Tab-separated table of C-alpha atoms in Angstrom:
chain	number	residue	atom	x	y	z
A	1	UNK	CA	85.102	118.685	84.591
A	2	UNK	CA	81.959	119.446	82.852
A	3	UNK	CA	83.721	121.424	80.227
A	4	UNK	CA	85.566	118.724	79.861
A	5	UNK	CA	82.697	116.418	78.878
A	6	UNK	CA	81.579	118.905	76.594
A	7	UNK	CA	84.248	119.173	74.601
A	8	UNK	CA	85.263	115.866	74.095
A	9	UNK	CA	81.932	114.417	73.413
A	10	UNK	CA	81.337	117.097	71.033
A	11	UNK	CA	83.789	115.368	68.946
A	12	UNK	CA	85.861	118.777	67.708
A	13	UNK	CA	89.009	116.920	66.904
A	14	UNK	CA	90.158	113.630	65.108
A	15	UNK	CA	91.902	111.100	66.269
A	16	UNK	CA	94.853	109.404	64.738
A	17	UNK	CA	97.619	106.732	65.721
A	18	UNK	CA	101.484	107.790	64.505
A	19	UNK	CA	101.923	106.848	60.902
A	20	UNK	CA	98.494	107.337	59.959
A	21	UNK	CA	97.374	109.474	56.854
A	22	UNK	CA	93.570	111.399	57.034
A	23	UNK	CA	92.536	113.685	54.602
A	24	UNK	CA	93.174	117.475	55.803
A	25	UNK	CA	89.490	118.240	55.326
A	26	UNK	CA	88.559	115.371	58.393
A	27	UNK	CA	90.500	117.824	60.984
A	28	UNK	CA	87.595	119.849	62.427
A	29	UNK	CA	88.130	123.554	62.217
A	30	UNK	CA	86.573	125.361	65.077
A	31	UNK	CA	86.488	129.009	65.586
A	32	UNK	CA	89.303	130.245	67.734
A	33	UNK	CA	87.650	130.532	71.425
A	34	UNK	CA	86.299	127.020	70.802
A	35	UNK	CA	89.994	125.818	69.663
A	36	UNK	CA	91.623	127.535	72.622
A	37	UNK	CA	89.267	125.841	75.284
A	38	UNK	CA	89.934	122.302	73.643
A	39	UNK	CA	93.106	122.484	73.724
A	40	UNK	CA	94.008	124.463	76.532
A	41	UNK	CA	91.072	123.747	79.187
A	42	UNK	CA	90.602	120.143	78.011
A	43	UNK	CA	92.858	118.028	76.751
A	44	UNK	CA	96.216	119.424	78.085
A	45	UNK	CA	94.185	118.861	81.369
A	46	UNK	CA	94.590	115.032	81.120
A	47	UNK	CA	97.937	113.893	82.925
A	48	UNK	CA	98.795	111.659	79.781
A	49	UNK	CA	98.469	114.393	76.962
A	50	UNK	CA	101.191	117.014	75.731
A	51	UNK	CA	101.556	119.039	72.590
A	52	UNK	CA	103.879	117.357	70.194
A	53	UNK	CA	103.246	120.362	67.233
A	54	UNK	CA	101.153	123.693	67.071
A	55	UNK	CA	101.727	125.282	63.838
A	56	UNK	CA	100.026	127.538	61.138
A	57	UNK	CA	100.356	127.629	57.718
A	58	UNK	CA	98.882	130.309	54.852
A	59	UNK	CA	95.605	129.397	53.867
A	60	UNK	CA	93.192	131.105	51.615
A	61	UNK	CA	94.244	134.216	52.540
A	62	UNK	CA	94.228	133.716	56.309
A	63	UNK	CA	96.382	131.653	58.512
A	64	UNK	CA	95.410	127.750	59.653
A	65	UNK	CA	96.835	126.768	62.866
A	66	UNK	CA	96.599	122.699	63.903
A	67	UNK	CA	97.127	121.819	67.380
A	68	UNK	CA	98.395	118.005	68.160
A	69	UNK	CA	98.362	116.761	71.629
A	70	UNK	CA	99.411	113.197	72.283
A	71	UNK	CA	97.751	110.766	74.771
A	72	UNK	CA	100.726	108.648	75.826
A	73	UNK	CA	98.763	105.927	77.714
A	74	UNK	CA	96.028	105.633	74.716
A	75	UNK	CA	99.007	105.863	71.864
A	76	UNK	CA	96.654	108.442	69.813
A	77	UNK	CA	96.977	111.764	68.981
A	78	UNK	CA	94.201	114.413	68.998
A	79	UNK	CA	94.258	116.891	65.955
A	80	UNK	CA	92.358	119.976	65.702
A	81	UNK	CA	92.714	123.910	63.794
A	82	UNK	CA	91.096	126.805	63.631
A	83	UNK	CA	91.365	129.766	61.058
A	84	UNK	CA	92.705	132.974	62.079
A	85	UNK	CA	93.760	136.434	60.528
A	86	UNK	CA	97.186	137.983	60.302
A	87	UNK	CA	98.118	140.889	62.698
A	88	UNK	CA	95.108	140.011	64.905
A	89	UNK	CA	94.942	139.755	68.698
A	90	UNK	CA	94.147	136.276	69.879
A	91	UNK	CA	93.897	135.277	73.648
A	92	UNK	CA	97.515	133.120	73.778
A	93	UNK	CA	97.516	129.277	74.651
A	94	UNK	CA	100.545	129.843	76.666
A	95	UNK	CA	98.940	132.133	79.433
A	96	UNK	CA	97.217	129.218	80.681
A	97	UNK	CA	99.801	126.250	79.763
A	98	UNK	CA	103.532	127.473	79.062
A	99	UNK	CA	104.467	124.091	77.089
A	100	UNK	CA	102.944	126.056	74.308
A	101	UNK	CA	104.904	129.114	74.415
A	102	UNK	CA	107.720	128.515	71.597
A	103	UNK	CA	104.703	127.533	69.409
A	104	UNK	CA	103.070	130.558	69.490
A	105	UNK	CA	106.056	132.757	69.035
A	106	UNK	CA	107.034	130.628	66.146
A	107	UNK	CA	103.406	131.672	64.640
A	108	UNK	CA	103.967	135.083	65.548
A	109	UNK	CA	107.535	135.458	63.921
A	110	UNK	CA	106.131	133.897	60.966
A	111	UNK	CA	102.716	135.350	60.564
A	112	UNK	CA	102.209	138.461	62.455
A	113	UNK	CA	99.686	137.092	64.360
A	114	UNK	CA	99.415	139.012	67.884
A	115	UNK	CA	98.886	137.309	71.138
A	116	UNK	CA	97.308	139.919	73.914
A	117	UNK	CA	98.532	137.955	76.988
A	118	UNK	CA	101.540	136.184	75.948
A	119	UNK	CA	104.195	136.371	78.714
A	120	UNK	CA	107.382	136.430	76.084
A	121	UNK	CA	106.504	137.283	72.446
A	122	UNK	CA	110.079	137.242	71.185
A	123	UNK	CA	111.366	135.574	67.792
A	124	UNK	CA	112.651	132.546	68.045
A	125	UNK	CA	114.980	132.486	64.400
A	126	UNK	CA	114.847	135.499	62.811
A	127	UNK	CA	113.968	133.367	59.768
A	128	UNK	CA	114.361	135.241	56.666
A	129	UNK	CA	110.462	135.475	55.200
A	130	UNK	CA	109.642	136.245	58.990
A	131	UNK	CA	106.200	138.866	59.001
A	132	UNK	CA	108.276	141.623	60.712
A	133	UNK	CA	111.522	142.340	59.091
A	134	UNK	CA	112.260	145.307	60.987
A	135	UNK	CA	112.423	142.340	64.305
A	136	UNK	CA	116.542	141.698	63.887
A	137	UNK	CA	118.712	140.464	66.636
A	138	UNK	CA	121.200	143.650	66.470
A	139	UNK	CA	117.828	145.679	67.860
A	140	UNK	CA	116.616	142.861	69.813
A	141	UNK	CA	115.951	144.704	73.655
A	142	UNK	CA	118.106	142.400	75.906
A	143	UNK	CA	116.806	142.695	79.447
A	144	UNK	CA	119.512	144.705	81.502
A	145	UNK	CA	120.290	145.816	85.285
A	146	UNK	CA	121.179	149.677	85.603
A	147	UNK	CA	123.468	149.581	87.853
A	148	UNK	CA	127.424	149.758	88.580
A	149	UNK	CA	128.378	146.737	89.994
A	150	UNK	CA	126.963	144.592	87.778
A	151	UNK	CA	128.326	143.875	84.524
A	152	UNK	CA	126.956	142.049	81.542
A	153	UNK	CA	128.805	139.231	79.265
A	154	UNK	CA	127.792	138.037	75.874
A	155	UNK	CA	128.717	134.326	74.628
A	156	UNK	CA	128.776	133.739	70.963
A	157	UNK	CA	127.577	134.129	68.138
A	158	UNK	CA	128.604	130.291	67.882
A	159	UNK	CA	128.594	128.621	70.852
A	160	UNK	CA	131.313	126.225	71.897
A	161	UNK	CA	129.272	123.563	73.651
A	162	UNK	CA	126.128	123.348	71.221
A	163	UNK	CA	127.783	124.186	67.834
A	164	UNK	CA	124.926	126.387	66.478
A	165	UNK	CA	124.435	129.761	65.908
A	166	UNK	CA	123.185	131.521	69.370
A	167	UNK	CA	123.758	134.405	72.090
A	168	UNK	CA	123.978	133.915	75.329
A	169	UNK	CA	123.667	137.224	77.441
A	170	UNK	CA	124.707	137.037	81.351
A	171	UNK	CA	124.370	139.461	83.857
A	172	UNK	CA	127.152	139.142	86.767
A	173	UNK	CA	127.330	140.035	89.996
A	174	UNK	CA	131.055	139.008	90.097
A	175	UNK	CA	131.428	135.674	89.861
A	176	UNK	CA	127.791	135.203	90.492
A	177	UNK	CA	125.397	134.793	87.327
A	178	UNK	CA	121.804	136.749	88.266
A	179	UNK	CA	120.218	136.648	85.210
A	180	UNK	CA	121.166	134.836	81.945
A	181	UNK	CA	118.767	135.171	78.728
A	182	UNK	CA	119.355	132.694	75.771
A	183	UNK	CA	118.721	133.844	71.855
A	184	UNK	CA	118.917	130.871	69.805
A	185	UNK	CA	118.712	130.266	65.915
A	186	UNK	CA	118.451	133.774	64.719
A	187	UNK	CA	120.820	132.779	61.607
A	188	UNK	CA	117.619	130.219	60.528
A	189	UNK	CA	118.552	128.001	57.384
A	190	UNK	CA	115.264	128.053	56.098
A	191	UNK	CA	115.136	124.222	55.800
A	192	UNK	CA	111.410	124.820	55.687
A	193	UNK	CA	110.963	126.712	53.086
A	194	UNK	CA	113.473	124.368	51.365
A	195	UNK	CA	111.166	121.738	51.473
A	196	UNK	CA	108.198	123.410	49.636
A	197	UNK	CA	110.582	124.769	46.881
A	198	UNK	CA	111.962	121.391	46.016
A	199	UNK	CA	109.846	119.206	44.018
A	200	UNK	CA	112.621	116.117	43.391
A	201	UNK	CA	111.814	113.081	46.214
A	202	UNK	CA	115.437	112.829	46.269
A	203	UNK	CA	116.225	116.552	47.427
A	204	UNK	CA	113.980	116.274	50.023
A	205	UNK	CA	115.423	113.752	51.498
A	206	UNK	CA	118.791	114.933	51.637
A	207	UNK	CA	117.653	117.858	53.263
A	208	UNK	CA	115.773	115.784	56.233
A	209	UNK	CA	119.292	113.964	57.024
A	210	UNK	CA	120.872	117.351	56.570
A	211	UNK	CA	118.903	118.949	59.678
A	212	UNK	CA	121.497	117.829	62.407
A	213	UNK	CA	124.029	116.090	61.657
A	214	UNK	CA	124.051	113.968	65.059
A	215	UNK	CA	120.305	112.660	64.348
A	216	UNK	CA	120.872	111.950	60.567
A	217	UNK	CA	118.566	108.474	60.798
A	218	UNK	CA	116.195	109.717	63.413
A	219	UNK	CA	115.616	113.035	61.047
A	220	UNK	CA	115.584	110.694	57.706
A	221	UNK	CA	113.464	107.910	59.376
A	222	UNK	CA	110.446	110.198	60.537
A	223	UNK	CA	110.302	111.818	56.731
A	224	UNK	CA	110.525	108.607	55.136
A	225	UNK	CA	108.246	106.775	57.053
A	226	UNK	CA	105.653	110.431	56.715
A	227	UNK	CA	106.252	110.024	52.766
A	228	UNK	CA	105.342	106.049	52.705
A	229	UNK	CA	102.407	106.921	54.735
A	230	UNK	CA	100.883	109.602	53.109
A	231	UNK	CA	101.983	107.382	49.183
A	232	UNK	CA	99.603	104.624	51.260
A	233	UNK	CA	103.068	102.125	50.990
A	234	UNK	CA	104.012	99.796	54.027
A	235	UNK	CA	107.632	99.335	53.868
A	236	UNK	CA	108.510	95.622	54.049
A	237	UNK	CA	110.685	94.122	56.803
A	238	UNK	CA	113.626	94.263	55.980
A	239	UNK	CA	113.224	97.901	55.658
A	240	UNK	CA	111.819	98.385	58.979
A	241	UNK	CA	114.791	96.403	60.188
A	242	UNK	CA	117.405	98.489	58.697
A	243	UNK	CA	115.562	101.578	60.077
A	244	UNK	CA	115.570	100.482	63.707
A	245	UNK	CA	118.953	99.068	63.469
A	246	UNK	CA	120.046	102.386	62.165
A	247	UNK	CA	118.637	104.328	64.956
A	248	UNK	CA	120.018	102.307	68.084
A	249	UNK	CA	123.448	102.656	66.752
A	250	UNK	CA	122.926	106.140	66.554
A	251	UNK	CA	121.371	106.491	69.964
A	252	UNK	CA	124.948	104.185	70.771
A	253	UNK	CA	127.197	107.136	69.224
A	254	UNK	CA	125.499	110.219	70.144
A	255	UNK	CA	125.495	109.016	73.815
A	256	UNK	CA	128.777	108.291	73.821
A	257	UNK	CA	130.197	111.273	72.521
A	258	UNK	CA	127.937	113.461	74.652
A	259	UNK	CA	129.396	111.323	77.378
A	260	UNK	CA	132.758	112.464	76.186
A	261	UNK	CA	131.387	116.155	75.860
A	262	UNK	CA	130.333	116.107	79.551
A	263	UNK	CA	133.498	114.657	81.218
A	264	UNK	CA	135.040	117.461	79.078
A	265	UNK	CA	132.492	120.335	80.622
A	266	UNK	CA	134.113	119.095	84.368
A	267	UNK	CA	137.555	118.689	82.859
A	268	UNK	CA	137.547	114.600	83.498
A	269	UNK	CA	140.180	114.296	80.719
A	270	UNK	CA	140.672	110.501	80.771
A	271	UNK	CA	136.292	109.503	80.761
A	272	UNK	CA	136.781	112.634	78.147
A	273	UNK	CA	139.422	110.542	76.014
A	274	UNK	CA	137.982	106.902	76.216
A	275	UNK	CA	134.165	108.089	75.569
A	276	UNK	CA	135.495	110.093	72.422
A	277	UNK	CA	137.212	106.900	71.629
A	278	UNK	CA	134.972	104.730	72.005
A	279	UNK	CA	132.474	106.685	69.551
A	280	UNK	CA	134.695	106.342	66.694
A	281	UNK	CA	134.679	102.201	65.706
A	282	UNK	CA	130.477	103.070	65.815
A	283	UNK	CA	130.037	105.881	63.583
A	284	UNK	CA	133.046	104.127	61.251
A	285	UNK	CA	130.785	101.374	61.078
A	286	UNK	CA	127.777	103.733	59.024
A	287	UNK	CA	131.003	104.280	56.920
A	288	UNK	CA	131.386	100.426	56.292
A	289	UNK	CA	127.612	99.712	55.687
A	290	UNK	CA	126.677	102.981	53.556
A	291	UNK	CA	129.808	104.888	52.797
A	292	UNK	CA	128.977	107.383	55.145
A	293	UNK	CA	130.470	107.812	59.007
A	294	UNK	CA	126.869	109.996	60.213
A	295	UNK	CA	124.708	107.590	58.187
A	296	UNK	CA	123.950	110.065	55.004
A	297	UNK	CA	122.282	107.807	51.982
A	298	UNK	CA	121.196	104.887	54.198
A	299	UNK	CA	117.639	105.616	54.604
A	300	UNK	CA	115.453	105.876	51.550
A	301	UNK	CA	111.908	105.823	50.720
A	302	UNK	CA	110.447	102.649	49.851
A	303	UNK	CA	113.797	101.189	49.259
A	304	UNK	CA	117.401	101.013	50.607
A	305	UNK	CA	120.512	101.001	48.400
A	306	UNK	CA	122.255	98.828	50.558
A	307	UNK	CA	121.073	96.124	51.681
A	308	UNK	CA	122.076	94.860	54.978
A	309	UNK	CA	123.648	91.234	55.356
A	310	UNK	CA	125.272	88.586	57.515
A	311	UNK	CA	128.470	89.365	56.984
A	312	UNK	CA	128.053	93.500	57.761
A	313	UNK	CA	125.726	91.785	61.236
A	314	UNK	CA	129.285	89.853	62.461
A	315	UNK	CA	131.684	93.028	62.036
A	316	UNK	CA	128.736	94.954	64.264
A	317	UNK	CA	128.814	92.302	66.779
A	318	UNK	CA	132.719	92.465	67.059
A	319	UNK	CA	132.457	96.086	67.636
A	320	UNK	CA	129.756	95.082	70.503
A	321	UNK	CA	132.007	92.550	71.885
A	322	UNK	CA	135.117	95.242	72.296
A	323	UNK	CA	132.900	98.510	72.887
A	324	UNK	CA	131.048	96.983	75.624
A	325	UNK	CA	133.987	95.837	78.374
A	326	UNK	CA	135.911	98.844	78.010
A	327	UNK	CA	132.565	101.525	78.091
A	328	UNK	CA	131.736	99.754	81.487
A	329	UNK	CA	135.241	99.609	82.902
A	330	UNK	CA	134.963	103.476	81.960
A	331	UNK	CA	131.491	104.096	83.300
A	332	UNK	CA	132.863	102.490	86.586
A	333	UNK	CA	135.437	104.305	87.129
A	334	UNK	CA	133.616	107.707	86.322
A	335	UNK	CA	130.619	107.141	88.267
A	336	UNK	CA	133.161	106.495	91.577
A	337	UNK	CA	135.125	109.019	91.454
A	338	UNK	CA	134.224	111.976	93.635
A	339	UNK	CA	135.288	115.124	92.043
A	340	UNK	CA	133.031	113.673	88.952
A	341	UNK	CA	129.820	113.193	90.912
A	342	UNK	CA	130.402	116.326	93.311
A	343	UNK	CA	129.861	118.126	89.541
A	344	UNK	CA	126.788	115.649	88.427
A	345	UNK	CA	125.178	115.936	91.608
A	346	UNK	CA	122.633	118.194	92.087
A	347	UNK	CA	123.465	120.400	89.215
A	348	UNK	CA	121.219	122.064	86.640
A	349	UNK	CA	118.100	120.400	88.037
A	350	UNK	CA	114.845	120.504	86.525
A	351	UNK	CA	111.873	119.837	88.720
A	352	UNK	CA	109.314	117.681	87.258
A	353	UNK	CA	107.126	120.365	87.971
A	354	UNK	CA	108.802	122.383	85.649
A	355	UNK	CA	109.415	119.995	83.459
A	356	UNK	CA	105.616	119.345	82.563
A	357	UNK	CA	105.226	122.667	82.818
A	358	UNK	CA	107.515	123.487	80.078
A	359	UNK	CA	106.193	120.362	77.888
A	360	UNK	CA	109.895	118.477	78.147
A	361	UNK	CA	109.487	115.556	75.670
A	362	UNK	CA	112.426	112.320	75.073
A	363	UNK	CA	115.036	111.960	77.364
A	364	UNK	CA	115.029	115.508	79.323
A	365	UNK	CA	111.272	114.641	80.025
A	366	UNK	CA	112.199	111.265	81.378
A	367	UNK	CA	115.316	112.827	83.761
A	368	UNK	CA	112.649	114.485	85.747
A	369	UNK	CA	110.568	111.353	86.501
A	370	UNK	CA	108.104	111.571	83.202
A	371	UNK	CA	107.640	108.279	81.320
A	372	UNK	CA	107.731	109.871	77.497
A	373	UNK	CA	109.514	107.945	75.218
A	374	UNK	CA	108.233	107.846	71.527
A	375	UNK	CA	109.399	104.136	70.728
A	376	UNK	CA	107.192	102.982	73.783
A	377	UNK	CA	104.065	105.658	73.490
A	378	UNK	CA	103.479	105.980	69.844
A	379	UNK	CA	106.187	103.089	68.658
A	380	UNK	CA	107.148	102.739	64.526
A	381	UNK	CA	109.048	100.371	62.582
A	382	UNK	CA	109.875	97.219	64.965
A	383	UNK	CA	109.859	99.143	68.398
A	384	UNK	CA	106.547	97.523	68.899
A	385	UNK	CA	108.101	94.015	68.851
A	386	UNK	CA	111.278	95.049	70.652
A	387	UNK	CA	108.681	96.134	73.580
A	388	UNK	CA	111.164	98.787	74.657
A	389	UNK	CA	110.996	99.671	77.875
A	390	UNK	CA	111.807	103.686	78.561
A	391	UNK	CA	114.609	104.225	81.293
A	392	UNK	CA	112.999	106.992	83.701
A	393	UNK	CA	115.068	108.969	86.370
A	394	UNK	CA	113.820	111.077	89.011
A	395	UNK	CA	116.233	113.391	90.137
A	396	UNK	CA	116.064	115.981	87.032
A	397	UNK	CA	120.405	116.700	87.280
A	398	UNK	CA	122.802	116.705	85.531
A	399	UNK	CA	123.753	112.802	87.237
A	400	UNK	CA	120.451	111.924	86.003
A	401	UNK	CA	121.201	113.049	82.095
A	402	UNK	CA	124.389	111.030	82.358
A	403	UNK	CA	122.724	107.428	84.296
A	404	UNK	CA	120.302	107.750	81.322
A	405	UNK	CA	122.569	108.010	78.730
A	406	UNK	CA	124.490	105.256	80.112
A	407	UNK	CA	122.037	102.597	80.687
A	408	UNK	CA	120.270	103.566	77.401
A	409	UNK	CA	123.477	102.557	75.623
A	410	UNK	CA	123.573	99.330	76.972
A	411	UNK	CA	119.966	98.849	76.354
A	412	UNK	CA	120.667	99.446	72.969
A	413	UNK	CA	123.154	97.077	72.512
A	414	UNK	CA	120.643	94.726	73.664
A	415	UNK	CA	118.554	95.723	71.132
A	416	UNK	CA	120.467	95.198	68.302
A	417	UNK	CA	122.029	91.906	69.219
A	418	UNK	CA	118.092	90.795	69.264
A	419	UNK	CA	117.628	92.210	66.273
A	420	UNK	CA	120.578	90.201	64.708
A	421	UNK	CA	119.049	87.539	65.622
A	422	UNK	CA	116.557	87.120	62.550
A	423	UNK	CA	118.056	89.732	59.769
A	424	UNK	CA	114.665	89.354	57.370
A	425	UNK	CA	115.676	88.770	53.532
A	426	UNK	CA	115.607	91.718	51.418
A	427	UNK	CA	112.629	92.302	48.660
A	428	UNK	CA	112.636	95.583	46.374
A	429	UNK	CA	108.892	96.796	46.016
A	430	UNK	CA	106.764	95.367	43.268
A	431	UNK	CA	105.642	98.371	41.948
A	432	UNK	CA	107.161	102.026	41.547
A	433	UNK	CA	106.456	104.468	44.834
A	434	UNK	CA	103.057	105.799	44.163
A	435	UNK	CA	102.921	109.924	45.095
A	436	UNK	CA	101.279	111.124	48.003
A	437	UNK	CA	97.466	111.592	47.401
């Protein structure tokens, strides 16, 4: 506790709120055993802090790492960095706090710098400008059982149930998995990268709502509102409005059709059918408002091309009015029937020991009983008014990923039809969009 004291009166970080620009040259830069014991033996300490990014970038020569931890009850977030050299031994954050662990291997991959206690220095994409290109997943050492009873499986190189590139490697006992290790993303796009090269406003924004195509807005929104923050603009209302709006109908469809996606994983064919159905008449509506069923060209910086209106508010609320009856008849019937919950139940739980442990963040934080929701710790756009309340669970299952889902949809819909309420009138900026400074 004294440490503590010490390092946070010493002032070795700054403090910012979300959507708020500082110069580069305000984050403190500490040497490295300093920066570790910050982060590591003080802040991530506090009950109410987590890492939300730990990256490095080149920097004259060397390699600048910034550390951001977020205090969820004070709706800050600390920022700190130190300076460090390329194919250099540092003690690892992750020995002492494993939340950090894909961090650091991320910095590794990228550039060469060596942890001396990391538990699991693997790569994590096998991006192509990655500092060791002899590191490629067709000599990648899985770990393996001598022995003849066992026998080993391999699942991929796309995977059926997440639709990216990834190998899963089991080791079976029979039926009975013993060990099962996970490569993901070793066939990296480089969307990174992409972003430096590009110098056209417009290119980089089609690349943000090209990351995933199920989280189009949420990927769009956070550039676009990091781009009017850092160009000093303060989008008006009706922008804000559009943005929020935008999101809970894609929190609506991506809920639903993972809904679908899980009564297909326990081979519930009917919640399978109506769920998949039911997704449909809400991404078609992206399609009636920007031309687009997953929402591509709706959000823009510092403007919108189209605008939203009355008439586009009444066809959402019909949708409402016939998604709603026939989702709960559905949820009803799926959340009674036994062989469904016999397969929820109890299955692929998460402790929330483990889940702070691991630094779980959004909704598979807040199945294990954490309260860490973005729109109500560090809220943008109009979540502040909307005083949005995060749905929490405590069982860390399977049941608990689906009651979440569930009641966040209908929360949601309560959202919007609040937000409907007052659609603000549209006003193109005064001025051209200033570059970021």
């Amino acid at each position: 506790m004294k440490l503590l004291k010490i390092y946070l009166s010493d002032m070795n970080y700054t403090t910012v709120k979300n959507n708020e620009r500082i110069q580069l040259s305000a984050i403190p830069v500490l040497e490295y055993e300093l920066f570790w014991e910050l982060n590591v033996l003080s802040l991530m300490s506090e009950e109410h802090n987590h890492c939300v990014n730990y990256f490095g970038f080149p920097y004259e020569g060397k390699i600048k790492l910034i550390c951001c931890i977020a205090n969820d009850e004070t709706h800050t977030i600390y920022v700190s960095s130190s300076i460090v050299n390329a194919n250099t031994h540092y003690p690892s954050f992750t020995s002492h706090v494993l939340a950090f662990e894909k961090f650091e291997r991320e910095i590794h991959e990228n550039f060469g710098v060596q942890y001396n206690n990391h538990p699991w220095l693997k790569p994590v994409r096998y991006a192509k400008n990655r500092a060791n290109q002899d590191e490629i997943i067709a000599n990648y050492p899985f770990y393996s059982i001598a022995s003849e009873e066992l026998h080993e499986v391999g699942v991929g190189p796309i995977h059926a149930g997440i639709i990216e590139p990834g190998h899963f490697r089991f080791i079976c006992n029979g039926e009975q998995i013993l060990h099962l290790e996970i490569q993901l993303g070793y066939q990296h796009r480089g969307v990174e990268q992409l972003f430096l090269k590009k110098d056209n406003l417009l290119q980089r924004t089609v690349l943000a709502e090209s990351i995933a195509g199920d989280t189009v807005v949420g990927h769009t929104t956070a550039f676009v509102n990091l781009w009017e923050t850092l160009c000093g603009f303060e989008a008006n209302r009706h922008l804000q409005f559009s943005r929020t709006l935008a999101l809970e109908i894609e929190r609506i469809a991506i809920h639903t059709g993972d809904l679908s996606a899980m009564c297909t994983d326990i081979a519930y064919q009917l919640g399978s059918s109506v769920f998949g159905r039911l997704r449909t008449p809400i991404i078609n509506y992206f399609q009636q408002w920007c031309g687009n069923r997953l929402a591509k060209s709706l959000i823009r910086v510092g403007k919108t091309n189209f605008v939203y209106t009355e008439e586009l508010a009444q066809t959402l609320l019909k949708i409402l009015d016939a998604y709603e009856p026939d989702f709960n008849e559905m949820c009803k019937e799926l959340f009674r029937l036994p062989s469904a919950l016999s397969r929820f139940e109890k299955t692929g739980v998460i402790s929330q020991d483990d889940a702070k442990k691991l630094g779980t963040v959004g909704m598979t934080a807040r199945m294990s009983g954490i309260n860490r929701d973005i729109r109500a710790s560090h809220p943008y756009d109009l979540y502040s008014e909307l005083q949005h309340e995060p749905i929490v669970k405590h069982h860390g299952d399977v049941y608990a990923r689906v009651r979440i889902r569930r009641e966040e949809i209908l929360q949601s819909i309560a959202n919007i039809r609040e937000l409907l309420k007052n659609i603000p009138t549209y006003r193109p900026a005064a001025s051209p969009l200033p570059s970021p400074t």
